[in-house]
Coordinates of C-alpha atoms in Angstrom, one line a residue:
Chain A
M1494 CA 161.3 162.6 197.6
A1495 CA 164.9 162.2 198.3
S1496 CA 165.7 162.6 194.7
C1497 CA 164.2 166.1 194.8
S1498 CA 166.6 167.3 197.4
R1499 CA 168.7 170.3 196.6
A1500 CA 171.9 168.4 197.2
Q1501 CA 171.0 165.8 194.6
V1502 CA 170.2 168.4 192.0
I1503 CA 173.5 170.2 192.7
S1504 CA 175.4 167.0 192.5
L1505 CA 173.8 166.1 189.2
Y1506 CA 174.6 169.5 187.9
R1507 CA 178.2 169.2 188.9
M1508 CA 178.5 165.7 187.3
L1509 CA 177.0 167.0 184.1
M1510 CA 179.4 169.9 183.9
K1511 CA 182.4 167.7 184.7
E1512 CA 181.5 165.2 182.0
S1513 CA 180.7 167.9 179.5
K1514 CA 184.2 169.5 180.0
Q1515 CA 185.6 166.2 178.6
F1516 CA 184.3 166.5 175.1
P1517 CA 187.3 166.7 172.8
S1518 CA 185.3 168.6 170.2
Y1519 CA 185.2 172.4 170.8
N1520 CA 181.7 172.9 169.5
Y1521 CA 180.2 170.0 171.4
R1522 CA 182.0 170.9 174.6
T1523 CA 180.9 174.5 174.6
Y1524 CA 177.4 173.6 173.6
A1525 CA 177.0 171.0 176.3
L1526 CA 178.4 173.3 179.0
R1527 CA 176.2 176.1 177.9
R1528 CA 173.0 174.0 177.5
V1529 CA 173.4 172.3 180.9
K1530 CA 173.9 175.6 182.6
D1531 CA 170.9 177.3 180.8
G1532 CA 168.8 174.2 181.3
F1533 CA 169.3 174.1 185.1
R1534 CA 168.9 177.9 185.3
E1535 CA 165.5 177.9 183.5
N1536 CA 164.1 175.2 185.8
L1537 CA 165.4 176.9 188.9
H1538 CA 161.9 177.7 190.3
V1539 CA 160.1 174.4 189.5
D1540 CA 158.2 173.2 192.7
N1541 CA 156.0 170.4 191.5
P1542 CA 157.7 167.2 192.6
K1543 CA 156.4 165.2 189.6
T1544 CA 157.9 167.7 187.1
L1545 CA 161.1 167.7 189.1
D1546 CA 161.2 163.9 189.0
V1547 CA 160.8 163.9 185.2
L1548 CA 163.4 166.6 184.8
L1549 CA 165.9 164.9 187.0
N1550 CA 165.5 161.6 185.1
Q1551 CA 166.1 163.5 181.9
A1552 CA 169.2 164.9 183.4
R1553 CA 170.4 161.4 184.4
E1554 CA 169.8 160.1 180.9
N1555 CA 171.6 163.1 179.4
L1556 CA 174.5 162.4 181.8
A1557 CA 174.8 158.8 180.5
L1558 CA 174.5 160.1 176.9
I1559 CA 177.3 162.6 177.4
K1560 CA 179.6 160.0 178.9
R1561 CA 179.0 157.7 175.9
Q1562 CA 179.5 160.5 173.4
V1563 CA 182.6 161.7 175.2
S1564 CA 184.3 158.3 174.8
I1565 CA 183.3 158.2 171.1
G1566 CA 184.8 161.6 170.7
H1567 CA 188.1 160.4 172.2
L1568 CA 188.1 157.3 170.0
Y1569 CA 187.7 159.4 166.9
S1570 CA 189.4 162.6 167.8
A1571 CA 190.6 165.2 165.3
Q1572 CA 192.7 168.3 165.4
K1573 CA 191.8 171.3 167.6
T1574 CA 190.0 174.3 166.1
I1575 CA 191.6 177.7 165.6
V1576 CA 190.1 179.4 168.6
E1577 CA 191.4 176.8 171.0
K1578 CA 195.0 177.9 170.9
E1579 CA 196.4 180.9 172.6
P1580 CA 195.4 184.1 170.7
H1581 CA 198.4 185.4 168.8
L1582 CA 197.3 186.9 165.5
Chain B
M621 CA 201.6 184.0 147.5
M622 CA 201.0 187.6 148.5
N623 CA 203.2 188.8 145.6
R624 CA 201.1 186.7 143.2
I625 CA 197.9 188.2 144.4
I626 CA 199.2 191.7 144.3
S627 CA 200.8 191.3 140.9
S628 CA 197.8 189.6 139.4
K629 CA 195.6 192.3 140.7
L630 CA 197.8 195.1 139.4
V631 CA 198.1 193.4 136.0
D632 CA 194.4 192.9 135.8
S633 CA 193.6 196.4 136.9
M634 CA 196.1 197.8 134.3
C635 CA 194.4 195.6 131.7
V636 CA 191.1 196.9 132.8
I637 CA 192.1 200.6 132.3
S638 CA 194.2 200.3 129.2
S639 CA 193.0 197.4 127.2
R640 CA 189.8 197.0 125.3
R641 CA 186.3 197.6 126.6
L642 CA 186.4 195.3 129.6
S643 CA 183.6 196.1 132.1
F644 CA 184.5 195.7 135.8
A645 CA 182.4 192.5 135.8
Q646 CA 184.6 191.0 133.1
S647 CA 187.8 191.8 134.9
A648 CA 186.3 190.5 138.1
V649 CA 185.6 187.2 136.3
N650 CA 189.2 187.1 135.1
T651 CA 190.6 187.6 138.5
V652 CA 188.2 185.1 139.9
Q653 CA 189.5 182.6 137.4
K654 CA 193.0 183.2 138.6
Q655 CA 192.1 183.0 142.2
K656 CA 189.9 179.9 141.7
E657 CA 193.1 178.0 140.9
L658 CA 194.6 179.2 144.1
I659 CA 191.8 177.8 146.4
K660 CA 193.2 174.3 145.9
S661 CA 191.4 171.6 147.8
R662 CA 193.7 170.0 150.3
E663 CA 193.3 168.1 153.5
L664 CA 194.4 169.4 156.8
E665 CA 197.7 168.2 158.1
K666 CA 197.9 166.3 161.3
D667 CA 198.9 169.2 163.5
E668 CA 197.1 171.9 161.6
L669 CA 194.3 173.6 163.5
R670 CA 190.8 173.1 162.1
P671 CA 189.0 176.1 160.7
L672 CA 185.9 177.4 162.4
Y673 CA 182.7 176.1 160.9
M674 CA 180.5 178.9 159.8
D675 CA 178.7 177.2 156.9
F676 CA 175.6 175.9 158.5
Q677 CA 173.5 176.2 155.4
A678 CA 175.7 173.8 153.5
T679 CA 175.4 171.1 156.2
T680 CA 175.4 170.8 159.9
P681 CA 177.3 168.7 162.4
M682 CA 175.3 165.9 163.9
D683 CA 174.0 166.6 167.4
P684 CA 175.6 164.1 169.8
R685 CA 172.1 163.1 170.9
V686 CA 171.3 162.1 167.3
L687 CA 174.4 159.9 167.0
D688 CA 173.5 158.3 170.3
A689 CA 170.1 157.4 169.0
M690 CA 171.5 156.0 165.8
L691 CA 174.2 153.8 167.1
P692 CA 172.2 150.9 168.5
Y693 CA 170.6 150.5 165.1
Q694 CA 173.9 150.3 163.4
V695 CA 175.3 147.8 165.9
N696 CA 172.7 145.4 167.1
Y697 CA 169.2 146.3 165.9
Y698 CA 170.0 145.9 162.2
G699 CA 166.9 144.3 160.9
N700 CA 165.0 145.3 157.8
P701 CA 161.9 147.2 158.9
H702 CA 159.8 145.6 156.2
S703 CA 160.6 142.0 157.4
R704 CA 157.4 140.9 159.0
T705 CA 158.4 137.5 160.4
H706 CA 160.9 138.1 163.2
A707 CA 162.0 140.3 166.0
Y708 CA 164.7 142.1 164.0
G709 CA 162.1 143.3 161.6
W710 CA 159.5 144.2 164.3
E711 CA 161.9 146.3 166.4
S712 CA 163.2 148.0 163.3
E713 CA 159.7 148.8 162.2
T714 CA 158.8 150.2 165.6
A715 CA 161.8 152.5 165.5
M716 CA 160.9 153.6 162.0
E717 CA 157.3 154.4 163.0
K718 CA 158.5 156.3 166.1
A719 CA 160.8 158.4 163.9
R720 CA 157.9 159.1 161.5
K721 CA 155.9 160.4 164.4
Q722 CA 158.7 162.6 165.5
V723 CA 159.1 164.1 162.0
A724 CA 155.3 164.6 161.7
D725 CA 155.1 166.3 165.1
L726 CA 157.7 168.9 164.1
I727 CA 155.6 170.1 161.2
G728 CA 152.1 169.5 162.6
A729 CA 151.3 166.6 160.3
D730 CA 149.9 163.1 160.6
P731 CA 152.5 160.4 160.6
R732 CA 150.8 158.7 157.7
E733 CA 151.5 161.8 155.6
I734 CA 155.3 161.4 155.9
V735 CA 157.4 159.6 153.2
F736 CA 161.0 159.0 154.0
T737 CA 163.4 159.7 151.1
S738 CA 167.1 160.1 150.6
G739 CA 167.0 163.8 151.1
A740 CA 165.4 167.1 150.1
T741 CA 166.6 166.8 146.5
E742 CA 164.8 163.5 146.1
S743 CA 161.7 164.9 147.8
N744 CA 161.7 167.9 145.5
N745 CA 162.1 165.8 142.4
M746 CA 159.3 163.4 143.6
S747 CA 156.8 166.1 144.4
I748 CA 157.4 168.3 141.3
K749 CA 157.6 165.6 138.7
G750 CA 155.2 163.4 140.5
V751 CA 152.4 166.0 140.7
A752 CA 153.0 167.4 137.3
R753 CA 152.9 164.0 135.6
F754 CA 149.9 162.7 137.5
Y755 CA 147.7 165.6 136.7
K756 CA 149.1 166.0 133.2
A757 CA 145.8 165.2 131.4
K758 CA 144.0 168.3 132.5
K759 CA 146.7 170.6 133.9
N760 CA 150.1 171.3 132.5
H761 CA 151.3 174.6 134.0
I762 CA 153.7 174.9 136.9
I763 CA 154.8 178.0 138.8
T764 CA 158.0 178.4 140.6
T765 CA 160.5 181.2 141.4
Q766 CA 163.9 182.2 140.1
T767 CA 165.6 181.8 143.5
E768 CA 164.7 178.1 144.0
H769 CA 167.2 175.4 144.7
K770 CA 169.0 173.9 141.7
C771 CA 167.1 170.6 142.0
V772 CA 163.7 172.4 141.7
L773 CA 164.8 174.4 138.7
D774 CA 166.4 171.4 137.0
S775 CA 163.2 169.3 137.6
C776 CA 161.2 172.1 136.0
R777 CA 163.6 172.2 133.1
I778 CA 163.1 168.5 132.5
L779 CA 159.3 169.0 132.7
E780 CA 159.5 171.8 130.1
A781 CA 161.3 169.3 127.8
E782 CA 158.4 167.0 128.3
G783 CA 155.9 169.6 127.2
F784 CA 154.8 171.3 130.4
E785 CA 154.6 175.1 130.7
V786 CA 156.7 176.5 133.5
T787 CA 156.6 180.1 134.9
Y788 CA 159.6 181.3 136.8
L789 CA 158.4 184.1 138.9
P790 CA 160.9 187.0 139.4
V791 CA 161.6 188.2 143.0
K792 CA 161.7 191.7 144.2
N793 CA 165.0 193.3 145.3
N794 CA 164.6 192.1 148.8
G795 CA 164.2 188.5 147.6
L796 CA 160.5 188.1 148.3
I797 CA 158.0 187.2 145.6
D798 CA 155.1 189.5 144.7
L799 CA 151.8 187.9 145.7
K800 CA 149.9 189.9 143.1
Q801 CA 152.1 188.6 140.4
L802 CA 151.6 185.0 141.6
Q803 CA 147.9 185.5 141.7
E804 CA 147.9 186.8 138.1
R805 CA 149.9 183.9 136.9
I806 CA 147.8 181.1 138.4
S807 CA 145.5 179.8 135.7
P808 CA 142.9 176.9 135.6
H809 CA 145.7 174.9 134.0
T810 CA 148.1 175.3 136.9
S811 CA 148.7 172.1 138.8
L812 CA 151.5 173.1 141.2
V813 CA 153.1 176.1 142.8
S814 CA 156.6 175.5 144.3
I815 CA 158.2 178.2 146.5
M816 CA 160.9 177.6 149.1
T817 CA 160.3 178.6 152.6
V818 CA 163.7 179.9 153.6
N819 CA 166.3 180.5 150.9
N820 CA 169.6 178.8 151.4
E821 CA 171.7 181.6 150.0
I822 CA 170.3 184.8 151.3
G823 CA 168.1 183.5 154.2
V824 CA 164.9 185.2 153.0
K825 CA 161.6 183.9 154.4
Q826 CA 158.8 183.9 151.9
P827 CA 155.2 184.6 153.0
I828 CA 154.2 180.9 152.9
E829 CA 150.9 181.3 154.8
E830 CA 149.6 183.8 152.3
I831 CA 150.7 181.8 149.4
G832 CA 149.2 178.7 150.8
H833 CA 145.8 180.3 151.3
L834 CA 146.0 181.7 147.8
C835 CA 146.7 178.4 146.3
R836 CA 144.0 176.6 148.3
S837 CA 141.5 179.2 147.2
K838 CA 142.4 178.6 143.5
N839 CA 142.6 174.8 143.9
V840 CA 146.3 174.5 143.1
F841 CA 148.7 172.3 144.9
F842 CA 151.4 174.1 146.9
H843 CA 154.8 172.6 147.4
T844 CA 157.5 174.2 149.5
D845 CA 161.1 173.2 149.9
A846 CA 161.5 173.7 153.7
A847 CA 164.9 172.2 154.0
Q848 CA 166.4 175.3 155.5
A849 CA 163.3 176.2 157.6
V850 CA 162.4 173.0 159.3
G851 CA 163.4 173.0 163.0
K852 CA 164.5 176.6 162.8
I853 CA 161.2 178.4 162.6
P854 CA 157.8 177.1 163.7
I855 CA 156.0 175.3 160.9
N856 CA 152.4 174.0 160.7
V857 CA 151.4 172.5 157.4
N858 CA 147.7 172.9 158.3
D859 CA 147.9 176.6 159.2
W860 CA 150.0 177.3 156.2
K861 CA 147.8 175.2 153.9
V862 CA 150.8 173.4 152.4
D863 CA 150.2 170.3 150.4
L864 CA 153.8 169.0 149.9
M865 CA 156.9 169.8 151.9
S866 CA 160.5 168.7 151.5
I867 CA 162.6 168.2 154.5
S868 CA 166.3 167.4 154.7
G869 CA 168.0 165.5 157.5
H870 CA 171.5 167.0 157.4
K871 CA 170.3 170.6 157.7
I872 CA 168.8 170.0 161.2
Y873 CA 171.8 168.4 162.8
G874 CA 170.7 164.9 161.6
P875 CA 172.5 162.4 159.4
K876 CA 173.2 162.9 155.7
G877 CA 171.4 160.8 153.2
V878 CA 167.9 161.0 154.6
G879 CA 165.0 163.4 154.2
A880 CA 161.3 163.3 154.1
L881 CA 158.4 164.4 151.9
Y882 CA 155.2 165.5 153.5
V883 CA 152.2 164.5 151.2
R884 CA 148.8 165.8 152.3
R885 CA 146.0 163.3 152.7
R886 CA 143.1 165.6 153.1
P887 CA 142.5 166.9 150.5
R888 CA 144.4 164.0 148.8
V889 CA 147.5 164.8 146.7
R890 CA 148.3 162.1 144.2
I891 CA 151.8 161.6 143.0
E892 CA 153.2 159.5 140.3
P893 CA 156.1 157.7 142.1
L894 CA 159.6 158.2 140.9
Q895 CA 161.1 155.1 142.4
N896 CA 159.1 151.9 141.8
G897 CA 159.4 148.5 143.5
G898 CA 158.0 146.7 146.5
G899 CA 155.5 149.3 147.4
Q900 CA 157.1 150.7 150.6
E901 CA 156.2 154.1 151.9
R902 CA 152.6 153.9 150.5
G903 CA 153.9 153.0 147.1
L904 CA 155.3 156.5 146.7
R905 CA 159.0 155.6 147.3
S906 CA 159.9 151.9 147.2
G907 CA 163.1 150.7 148.7
T908 CA 164.2 149.6 152.2
V909 CA 163.9 152.4 154.6
P910 CA 167.3 153.0 156.2
T911 CA 166.4 152.5 159.9
P912 CA 169.5 154.0 161.5
L913 CA 169.3 157.1 159.3
V914 CA 165.6 157.6 159.9
V915 CA 166.0 157.0 163.6
G916 CA 168.7 159.7 163.6
F917 CA 166.4 162.0 161.5
G918 CA 163.5 161.5 163.9
A919 CA 165.7 162.2 166.9
A920 CA 167.0 165.3 165.2
C921 CA 163.5 166.5 164.6
E922 CA 162.4 165.9 168.2
I923 CA 165.5 167.8 169.5
A924 CA 164.8 170.6 167.0
Q925 CA 161.3 170.9 168.3
Q926 CA 162.4 171.1 171.9
E927 CA 165.3 173.5 171.3
L928 CA 163.6 175.7 168.7
E929 CA 163.0 178.7 170.8
Y930 CA 166.3 178.5 172.6
D931 CA 168.3 178.1 169.4
H932 CA 166.3 180.8 167.6
K933 CA 167.0 183.3 170.3
R934 CA 170.7 182.5 170.4
V935 CA 171.1 182.6 166.7
T936 CA 169.4 185.9 166.5
V937 CA 171.7 187.4 169.1
L938 CA 174.8 186.1 167.4
A939 CA 173.7 187.1 164.0
N940 CA 173.0 190.7 165.1
R941 CA 176.3 190.8 166.8
L942 CA 178.1 189.7 163.6
V943 CA 176.3 192.1 161.3
Q944 CA 176.5 195.1 163.7
K945 CA 180.2 194.6 164.3
I946 CA 181.1 194.3 160.6
M947 CA 178.9 197.1 159.4
S948 CA 180.1 199.5 162.0
E949 CA 183.8 198.9 161.2
I950 CA 183.9 198.9 157.5
P951 CA 181.9 200.9 155.0
D952 CA 180.2 199.7 151.8
V953 CA 178.9 196.4 153.0
V954 CA 175.5 195.3 151.7
M955 CA 173.3 192.7 153.2
N956 CA 171.5 190.7 150.5
G957 CA 167.9 189.9 151.1
D958 CA 165.1 191.5 153.2
P959 CA 166.4 192.6 156.6
E960 CA 163.1 191.7 158.4
Q961 CA 161.6 188.7 156.6
R962 CA 164.5 186.4 157.1
Y963 CA 166.0 183.6 159.1
P964 CA 168.7 185.2 161.1
G965 CA 171.2 182.4 160.9
C966 CA 171.9 182.9 157.2
I967 CA 173.6 186.1 156.4
N968 CA 174.8 187.0 153.0
L969 CA 177.0 190.1 152.9
S970 CA 178.5 191.8 149.8
F971 CA 181.7 193.7 150.4
A972 CA 182.2 196.3 147.6
Y973 CA 185.6 196.5 145.9
V974 CA 186.6 193.1 147.2
E975 CA 186.4 189.8 145.4
G976 CA 184.5 187.1 147.2
E977 CA 186.9 184.3 146.3
S978 CA 190.0 186.3 147.5
L979 CA 188.3 187.2 150.7
L980 CA 187.4 183.5 151.2
M981 CA 191.0 182.6 150.6
A982 CA 192.2 185.2 153.0
L983 CA 189.8 183.9 155.6
K984 CA 191.3 180.5 155.5
D985 CA 190.8 179.9 159.2
V986 CA 187.0 180.1 158.8
A987 CA 184.9 177.7 156.8
L988 CA 182.7 180.0 154.7
S989 CA 181.2 180.0 151.3
S990 CA 180.0 182.5 148.7
G991 CA 176.7 181.4 147.3
S992 CA 175.5 177.8 147.7
A993 CA 177.6 174.6 147.8
C994 CA 175.9 173.3 144.6
T995 CA 176.8 176.4 142.6
S996 CA 180.3 177.0 144.0
A997 CA 181.9 174.9 141.3
S998 CA 181.0 177.3 138.5
L999 CA 182.6 180.7 138.0
E1000 CA 179.3 182.5 137.5
P1001 CA 178.0 184.6 140.4
S1002 CA 175.1 183.0 142.1
Y1003 CA 171.8 183.1 140.2
V1004 CA 170.0 184.0 143.4
L1005 CA 171.9 187.2 143.7
R1006 CA 171.3 187.9 140.1
A1007 CA 167.6 187.3 140.6
I1008 CA 167.4 189.9 143.4
G1009 CA 169.0 192.4 141.1
A1010 CA 172.4 192.7 142.9
D1011 CA 175.0 194.6 140.8
E1012 CA 177.4 192.3 139.0
D1013 CA 180.4 193.5 141.0
L1014 CA 178.5 193.1 144.3
A1015 CA 177.3 189.7 143.3
H1016 CA 180.9 188.6 142.9
S1017 CA 182.0 189.8 146.3
S1018 CA 179.4 188.1 148.4
I1019 CA 180.0 185.8 151.4
R1020 CA 177.5 183.7 153.2
F1021 CA 177.9 183.4 157.0
G1022 CA 176.0 180.6 158.6
I1023 CA 175.3 180.5 162.3
G1024 CA 173.8 177.5 164.0
R1025 CA 173.2 175.7 167.3
F1026 CA 176.9 175.1 168.0
T1027 CA 178.3 178.5 167.1
T1028 CA 179.9 180.3 170.0
E1029 CA 180.4 184.0 170.6
E1030 CA 184.2 183.4 170.4
E1031 CA 183.8 182.0 166.9
V1032 CA 181.7 185.0 165.8
D1033 CA 184.1 187.4 167.3
Y1034 CA 187.1 185.8 165.6
T1035 CA 185.3 185.7 162.3
V1036 CA 184.3 189.3 162.5
E1037 CA 187.8 190.4 163.5
K1038 CA 189.5 188.5 160.7
C1039 CA 186.9 189.6 158.2
I1040 CA 187.4 193.3 159.0
Q1041 CA 191.1 192.9 158.9
Q1042 CA 191.2 191.1 155.5
V1043 CA 188.6 193.4 153.9
K1044 CA 190.7 196.4 154.9
R1045 CA 193.8 194.8 153.6
L1046 CA 192.3 193.7 150.3
R1047 CA 190.8 197.1 149.8
E1048 CA 194.2 198.8 150.3
M1049 CA 195.5 196.7 147.4
S1050 CA 192.6 197.5 145.1
P1051 CA 193.1 200.4 142.7
L1052 CA 189.3 200.7 142.4
W1053 CA 189.1 201.4 146.1
E1054 CA 191.7 204.1 145.6
M1055 CA 189.7 205.7 142.9
V1056 CA 186.5 205.6 145.1
Q1057 CA 188.4 207.2 147.9
E1058 CA 189.4 210.0 145.6
G1059 CA 185.8 210.6 144.9
I1060 CA 185.6 209.1 141.4
D1061 CA 182.3 207.5 140.5
L1062 CA 183.2 204.1 139.1
K1063 CA 180.0 203.8 137.0
S1064 CA 181.0 207.0 135.1
I1065 CA 184.3 205.6 134.0
K1066 CA 184.6 204.9 130.3
W1067 CA 187.0 201.9 129.9
T1068 CA 188.3 202.6 126.5
Q1069 CA 190.2 200.6 123.9
H1070 CA 193.9 201.4 123.3

């Protein structure tokens, strides 16, 4: 039941957001940040402890996945995309 | 480079008015020929910023979750799934069957009905040639449409050379086929009807359910190329009464080089295999199944199923934003294809009085295409646009915008802004635009000899 505590959920969320910010690729980074935020928002009102457990485990797996993919991204990095620089036109 | 564009345009426009009877289409082709040489392929320099990717119909980036699923099978679990005698083979086979289930679940099929291939092109070839040749004794007629993918049209052409009769159904101006026409053309000699679900150039969604029911009632096999539709719109092969379906891996954020063919078992569809050998994949497609690729493909299908609604909602919002912004800022923009019956992520716009190639060149910060990747090498305007009856000049000035899972609002806004800016600039330079502004009707001009 401890894993269902609000503090745990928030800390998981923060860790996911922190890792997602590290993606070197613009598209992956924006997608991860957006999807994590929307994913947590849509499950805001889930009460059932079993469902919560499942969701939190999924979140932990995703966290590990993001960490791995971030390192791969750093190993094989490429140039930045055009929208990442200061807008000048 | 600006001077070259301006001078070549002026020279061409002068040629158009003063030389022999060149239609606007002809001059457009000439300028396209000149501009084609200018879009030279070159790789990005080390510090050059990458263009935005807005060409999701050509291919899609791999989802990180897909890559994560594939890597173990590239590094450690490298066994051949058909090896029956050791753990390497067994674990590979388990992964392959799991992937098969994931693909089958996405389209509402049974895992035994999925055959892994090297992509949608191979699946299309297998199904069209396979069905036609198997049932050749009694049935020798095939029906398809004029807007199909090149691989389908080419397979049909080969079959025509073998003696089959092929009907290429025309499409209406909005890109949809006429069901009554299809009904009339189906005869007791028809073995296969092949119509793609979502067109890759104009994004039009055909009424597959109605066509499926029609074909089932007439006892004709129905094949659909669903490469652009799978994972983007909900598909159920049993509701739609589809007998064969081609799926492509790299259109749904999976790896390139893998695809699948759905072959119905009840009622059984028999196919003459294209690739013979050790009898893998039910004898329909021999050859070692590439475990890492199919594992990635399966993961991509599972992710697509989970994210279908979320992605669809987002893509619709972004697509509407793009179209509204462009159409409200610049006049004379035509969207090709039916506005309702479509997949929102594929937008094909024609900008009148602007050449597609020169607009693409001007939008060098955005990766776009005009027409499909497989026809972009030729100078002809896309046959799909010709089939929907687009004017020659509009067909030459069409651009396809692709929006996908990873597209951001920022990218759409940047694309829209640049597009509007460049279209206005190119129109300023166009003498035809000047004439239109003065109220001259271009179609009434007689281009005379001198």
